[in-house]
Short mmCIF file of C-alpha atoms and ligand atoms in Angstrom, two decimals:
data_model
loop_
_atom_site.label_atom_id
_atom_site.label_comp_id
_atom_site.label_asym_id
_atom_site.label_seq_id
_atom_site.Cartn_x
_atom_site.Cartn_y
_atom_site.Cartn_z
CA UNK A 246 0.05 0.01 -0.13
CA UNK A 247 2.87 2.31 0.87
CA UNK A 248 4.59 1.42 -1.99
CA UNK A 249 1.71 2.05 -4.15
CA UNK A 250 1.53 5.45 -2.64
CA UNK A 251 5.06 6.20 -3.13
CA UNK A 252 4.61 5.25 -6.78
CA UNK A 253 1.74 7.28 -7.18
CA UNK A 254 3.88 10.10 -5.60
CA UNK A 255 6.83 9.72 -8.02
CA UNK A 256 4.28 9.69 -11.09
CA UNK A 257 4.79 12.81 -13.04
CA UNK A 258 1.85 14.88 -13.62
CA UNK A 259 0.41 14.69 -17.28
CA UNK A 260 0.90 18.21 -18.74
CA UNK A 261 -0.91 20.29 -21.62
CA UNK A 262 0.65 23.10 -23.70
CA UNK A 263 -1.94 25.62 -24.67
CA UNK A 264 -0.49 27.81 -27.05
CA UNK A 265 2.67 26.77 -25.55
CA UNK A 266 1.82 27.56 -22.11
CA UNK A 267 2.12 24.65 -19.50
CA UNK A 268 -1.08 23.32 -17.37
CA UNK A 269 -1.31 20.40 -16.01
CA UNK A 270 -3.95 17.71 -16.89
CA UNK A 271 -5.20 17.28 -13.38
CA UNK A 272 -8.74 17.10 -11.71
CA UNK A 273 -9.34 17.78 -8.37
CA UNK A 274 -8.70 14.88 -6.43
CA UNK A 275 -5.24 14.36 -8.04
CA UNK A 276 -4.46 18.02 -7.66
CA UNK A 277 -5.30 17.67 -3.84
CA UNK A 278 -3.04 14.73 -3.85
CA UNK A 279 -0.10 16.80 -5.45
CA UNK A 280 -0.94 19.48 -2.55
CA UNK A 281 -0.37 17.33 0.33
CA UNK A 282 2.89 15.84 -1.29
CA UNK A 283 4.17 19.34 -1.51
CA UNK A 284 3.01 19.73 1.98
CA UNK A 285 5.21 16.59 3.02
CA UNK A 286 8.59 18.02 0.98
CA UNK A 287 8.63 21.26 3.07
CA UNK A 288 10.28 23.17 0.08
CA UNK A 289 8.57 26.32 -1.40
CA UNK A 290 6.11 25.31 -4.05
CA UNK A 291 4.12 27.41 -6.32
CA UNK A 292 0.54 26.62 -7.50
CA UNK A 293 -1.16 28.78 -10.12
CA UNK A 294 -4.84 28.16 -10.98
CA UNK A 295 -4.78 29.08 -14.87
CA UNK A 296 -7.36 30.36 -16.70
CA UNK A 297 -7.42 31.51 -20.42
CA UNK A 298 -6.64 34.77 -19.45
CA UNK A 299 -3.39 33.42 -17.60
CA UNK A 300 -2.47 32.08 -20.60
CA UNK A 301 -2.71 35.43 -22.28
CA UNK A 302 -0.80 36.94 -19.70
CA UNK A 303 2.03 34.56 -19.66
CA UNK A 304 2.50 35.33 -23.71
CA UNK A 305 3.17 38.70 -22.97
CA UNK A 306 5.06 38.46 -19.63
CA UNK A 307 7.88 36.61 -19.77
CA UNK A 308 8.26 36.62 -15.72
CA UNK A 309 5.06 35.15 -15.36
CA UNK A 310 5.63 32.82 -17.96
CA UNK A 311 8.41 31.28 -16.31
CA UNK A 312 6.59 31.16 -13.17
CA UNK A 313 4.11 28.75 -14.97
CA UNK A 314 7.07 26.72 -16.38
CA UNK A 315 8.47 26.50 -12.63
CA UNK A 316 5.34 26.19 -10.88
CA UNK A 317 4.97 22.75 -8.59
CA UNK A 318 1.40 22.38 -10.21
CA UNK A 319 -0.50 24.69 -12.64
CA UNK A 320 -4.30 23.79 -12.67
CA UNK A 321 -7.23 24.02 -15.40
CA UNK A 322 -9.29 26.75 -14.59
CA UNK A 323 -12.18 28.28 -16.45
CA UNK A 324 -14.09 27.08 -19.26
CA UNK A 325 -12.16 28.94 -22.25
CA UNK A 326 -9.02 26.90 -21.22
CA UNK A 327 -11.29 23.77 -21.03
CA UNK A 328 -12.44 24.21 -24.13
CA UNK A 329 -9.26 24.83 -25.53
CA UNK A 330 -7.87 21.48 -24.14
CA UNK A 331 -10.56 19.91 -26.13
CA UNK A 332 -9.87 21.64 -28.91
CA UNK A 333 -5.79 20.82 -29.32
CA UNK A 334 -6.55 17.43 -28.48
CA UNK A 335 -4.96 17.46 -24.74
CA UNK A 336 -8.31 17.42 -22.95
CA UNK A 337 -8.47 18.38 -19.11
CA UNK A 338 -10.45 16.52 -16.97
CA UNK A 339 -12.25 18.97 -15.23
CA UNK A 340 -12.12 22.75 -13.75
CA UNK A 341 -9.73 22.95 -10.96
CA UNK A 342 -10.49 26.83 -9.58
CA UNK A 343 -9.03 28.61 -7.10
CA UNK A 344 -12.41 29.03 -5.07
CA UNK A 345 -12.92 25.40 -5.03
CA UNK A 346 -9.34 24.78 -4.05
CA UNK A 347 -9.75 27.16 -0.79
CA UNK A 348 -12.98 24.86 0.28
CA UNK A 349 -10.98 21.63 -0.06
CA UNK A 350 -7.84 23.03 1.68
CA UNK A 351 -9.91 24.15 4.63
CA UNK A 352 -11.94 20.93 4.66
CA UNK A 353 -8.34 18.91 4.55
CA UNK A 354 -7.19 21.60 7.41
CA UNK A 355 -10.11 20.48 9.28
CA UNK A 356 -9.49 17.01 8.99
CA UNK A 357 -5.78 16.85 9.16
CA UNK A 358 -4.73 20.06 11.17
CA UNK A 359 -2.85 21.75 8.07
CA UNK A 360 -1.74 25.33 8.85
CA UNK A 361 -3.36 28.06 6.30
CA UNK A 362 -2.62 31.63 6.27
CA UNK A 363 -5.21 33.93 4.19
CA UNK A 364 -3.33 36.69 2.56
CA UNK A 365 -5.27 39.34 0.30
CA UNK A 366 -8.56 41.03 -0.73
CA UNK A 367 -9.78 44.33 0.96
CA UNK A 368 -9.06 44.93 4.57
CA UNK A 369 -11.75 43.13 6.91
CA UNK A 370 -12.43 40.60 3.70
CA UNK A 371 -10.08 37.52 4.69
CA UNK A 372 -11.12 37.80 8.31
CA UNK A 373 -14.89 37.44 7.26
CA UNK A 374 -13.96 34.46 4.90
CA UNK A 375 -12.05 32.94 7.55
CA UNK A 376 -14.88 33.33 9.86
CA UNK A 377 -17.34 31.98 7.22
CA UNK A 378 -14.96 28.79 6.64
CA UNK A 379 -14.43 28.13 10.24
CA UNK A 380 -18.15 27.55 10.83
CA UNK A 381 -18.44 25.12 8.11
CA UNK A 382 -14.81 23.34 9.27
CA UNK A 383 -14.67 24.38 12.88
CA UNK A 384 -11.02 22.57 13.48
CA UNK A 385 -9.56 24.16 10.32
CA UNK A 386 -6.47 25.79 11.43
CA UNK A 387 -6.02 29.36 10.03
CA UNK A 388 -3.29 30.62 11.76
CA UNK A 389 -3.41 34.33 10.15
CA UNK A 390 -4.91 36.65 8.06
CA UNK A 391 -3.76 39.76 6.18
CA UNK A 392 -5.33 42.19 3.56
CA UNK A 393 -3.77 42.61 0.26
CA UNK A 394 -3.63 46.71 0.14
CA UNK A 395 -0.15 46.97 2.10
CA UNK A 396 2.52 49.65 1.16
CA UNK A 397 6.22 48.60 0.46
CA UNK A 398 7.12 49.79 3.76
CA UNK A 399 4.57 47.49 5.59
CA UNK A 400 6.07 44.61 3.55
CA UNK A 401 9.15 43.45 5.67
CA UNK A 402 6.47 43.16 8.80
CA UNK A 403 3.96 41.10 7.10
CA UNK A 404 6.60 38.66 5.42
CA UNK A 405 7.82 38.26 8.97
CA UNK A 406 4.48 37.80 10.45
CA UNK A 407 3.82 35.52 7.66
CA UNK A 408 7.01 33.48 8.56
CA UNK A 409 6.42 33.35 12.34
CA UNK A 410 3.00 31.80 11.65
CA UNK A 411 4.59 28.81 9.92
CA UNK A 412 1.88 28.05 7.75
CA UNK A 413 1.91 25.30 5.41
CA UNK A 414 -0.57 26.91 2.78
CA UNK A 415 -0.21 30.10 1.93
CA UNK A 416 -3.34 31.23 -0.09
CA UNK A 417 -2.58 34.48 -1.81
CA UNK A 418 -5.56 36.58 -3.11
CA UNK A 419 -4.12 39.74 -4.75
CA UNK A 420 -4.94 39.28 -8.33
CA UNK A 421 -3.24 37.80 -11.05
CA UNK A 422 -0.36 37.87 -12.12
CA UNK A 423 0.84 39.63 -8.78
CA UNK A 424 0.01 37.19 -6.27
CA UNK A 425 2.09 34.57 -7.90
CA UNK A 426 4.95 37.01 -8.45
CA UNK A 427 5.02 38.34 -4.92
CA UNK A 428 4.89 34.90 -3.40
CA UNK A 429 7.51 33.61 -5.60
CA UNK A 430 9.74 36.61 -4.90
CA UNK A 431 9.39 36.00 -1.28
CA UNK A 432 9.55 32.21 -1.14
CA UNK A 433 12.92 31.97 0.94
CA UNK A 434 11.63 34.21 3.47
CA UNK A 435 8.37 32.78 3.71
CA UNK A 436 9.35 29.18 3.61
CA UNK A 437 5.84 27.93 2.75
CA UNK A 438 5.48 24.74 1.04
CA UNK A 439 2.41 25.37 -0.87
CA UNK A 440 1.87 29.03 -2.18
CA UNK A 441 -1.28 29.43 -4.13
CA UNK A 442 -2.74 32.07 -5.91
CA UNK A 443 -6.54 32.24 -5.62
CA UNK A 444 -7.80 35.71 -7.22
CA UNK A 445 -10.64 37.18 -5.76
CA UNK A 446 -11.76 33.58 -3.50
CA UNK A 447 -11.70 35.52 -0.21
CA UNK A 448 -14.39 38.02 -1.36
CA UNK A 449 -16.61 34.94 -2.32
CA UNK A 450 -16.25 33.05 0.77
CA UNK A 451 -16.63 36.59 2.97
CA UNK A 452 -20.10 37.11 0.97
CA UNK A 453 -18.82 40.08 -0.82
CA UNK A 454 -19.76 38.75 -4.39
CA UNK A 455 -21.57 35.84 -5.03
CA UNK A 456 -20.84 32.79 -6.92
CA UNK A 457 -22.46 31.95 -9.84
CA UNK A 458 -25.42 29.65 -9.44
CA UNK A 459 -24.19 26.07 -10.60
CA UNK A 460 -26.35 25.95 -13.98
CA UNK A 461 -24.63 29.16 -15.22
CA UNK A 462 -21.11 27.45 -14.28
CA UNK A 463 -22.26 24.16 -16.09
CA UNK A 464 -22.95 25.84 -19.25
CA UNK A 465 -19.44 27.84 -18.96
CA UNK A 466 -21.02 31.40 -18.46
CA UNK A 467 -19.67 32.24 -15.11
CA UNK A 468 -18.01 35.01 -16.70
CA UNK A 469 -21.39 36.77 -17.57
CA UNK A 470 -22.16 36.45 -14.30
CA UNK A 471 -18.78 38.18 -12.66
CA UNK A 472 -19.07 40.48 -15.01
CA UNK A 473 -22.59 41.86 -14.18
CA UNK A 474 -20.96 41.88 -10.28
CA UNK A 475 -17.92 43.69 -11.45
CA UNK A 476 -17.93 45.50 -14.62
CA UNK A 477 -14.43 46.25 -14.36
CA UNK A 478 -13.77 42.53 -15.50
CA UNK A 479 -14.81 43.60 -19.36
CA UNK A 480 -11.39 43.36 -20.26
CA UNK A 481 -10.88 39.69 -19.19
CA UNK A 482 -13.99 38.94 -21.20
CA UNK A 483 -12.92 40.86 -24.32
CA UNK A 484 -9.92 38.45 -24.21
CA UNK A 485 -11.73 35.93 -24.54
CA UNK A 486 -12.40 35.70 -28.33
CA UNK A 487 -8.99 36.86 -28.95
CA UNK A 488 -7.85 33.34 -27.01
CA UNK A 489 -10.12 31.60 -28.78
CA UNK A 490 -9.06 32.81 -32.40
CA UNK A 491 -5.46 32.15 -31.20
CA UNK A 492 -6.49 28.39 -30.31
CA UNK A 493 -8.15 27.68 -33.44
CA UNK A 494 -5.24 29.29 -35.39
CA UNK A 495 -2.88 27.04 -33.73
CA UNK A 496 -5.18 24.06 -34.45
CA UNK A 497 -5.15 25.25 -38.12
CA UNK A 498 -1.43 25.31 -38.34
CA UNK A 499 -0.98 22.00 -36.41
CA UNK A 500 -3.50 19.96 -38.72
CA UNK A 501 -1.17 21.98 -41.79
CA UNK A 502 1.92 20.94 -40.29
CA UNK A 503 0.50 17.08 -39.67
N1 UDP B 982 -6.75 42.62 -4.34
C1 UDP B 982 -5.50 42.84 -3.20
N2 UDP B 982 -4.41 43.80 -3.40
C2 UDP B 982 -4.49 44.66 -4.55
C3 UDP B 982 -5.53 44.51 -5.44
C4 UDP B 982 -6.47 43.51 -5.31
O1 UDP B 982 -5.71 42.37 -2.54
O2 UDP B 982 -3.42 45.45 -4.69
C5 UDP B 982 -7.54 41.77 -4.24
C6 UDP B 982 -8.81 42.41 -4.48
O3 UDP B 982 -9.47 43.04 -3.57
C7 UDP B 982 -9.47 40.88 -4.97
C8 UDP B 982 -8.36 39.85 -5.79
O4 UDP B 982 -7.27 40.75 -5.54
O5 UDP B 982 -9.91 40.33 -3.92
C9 UDP B 982 -8.41 39.89 -7.16
O6 UDP B 982 -9.46 39.49 -7.82
P1 UDP B 982 -9.96 39.29 -9.10
O7 UDP B 982 -11.04 38.11 -9.22
O8 UDP B 982 -9.54 39.98 -9.97
O9 UDP B 982 -8.70 38.22 -9.20
P2 UDP B 982 -7.96 37.53 -10.64
O10 UDP B 982 -9.03 36.89 -11.28
O11 UDP B 982 -7.11 38.65 -11.23
O12 UDP B 982 -6.75 36.58 -9.86
#
């Protein structure tokens, strides 16, 4: 049994290349197993939940692209990315989103005692998110919370505060790609085995924004819901046709070459 577990852990994760950008072909269960392996390893590891927008950012931002290559885990998030995987013959098993990951990690913390730290969102939001999550998972170990609107002057104190709390998982909700770059830049000082970018997840758990109903998520229209809640997201939505066009062109080039 133990040997089977080790073999499973040693097996490399399957990767897809979406417009050349690396995304792992994992479902939620495999992603969570990988996170638990990272926690045991105790080295700093970065986890990125990548949607179509993440791929577009990576194509224009060399630093972020390098992080997508180095990350211990890049999960497939968003309808657009799942569609691209199917189109390019590298299907993803399912969506593995930051919002869902926060919930699963809190449950695992409740069951196994993993220490979590919530960093990001407006003042008071991460606290409220933590309170709401603790109502459902009372034994979860949330060892600290900190909002994401701090100045450079406050940064050293915040880094020291996080390191002193010794979290095993740092959930960073400061928007992509800032959250990933920030976490990776400070990895040595933070010393956290799982640093995961979770975007606006704390707003969802605090009840500041509502998640799309299941049926809208199922038909791939969560973006429409988000846009109604926050019209500033129009830039991301406008990017979707650009992403789709590039995927179709890429597929066409693949077929002509083959
Ligand atoms: N945020 C933050 N610090 C900042 C800017 C943004 O903590 O300086 C937070 C913001 O309050 C929100 C999250 O980052 O909770 C970004 O959410 P969004 O859904 O836009 O994330 P993305 O999809 O860009 O990853």
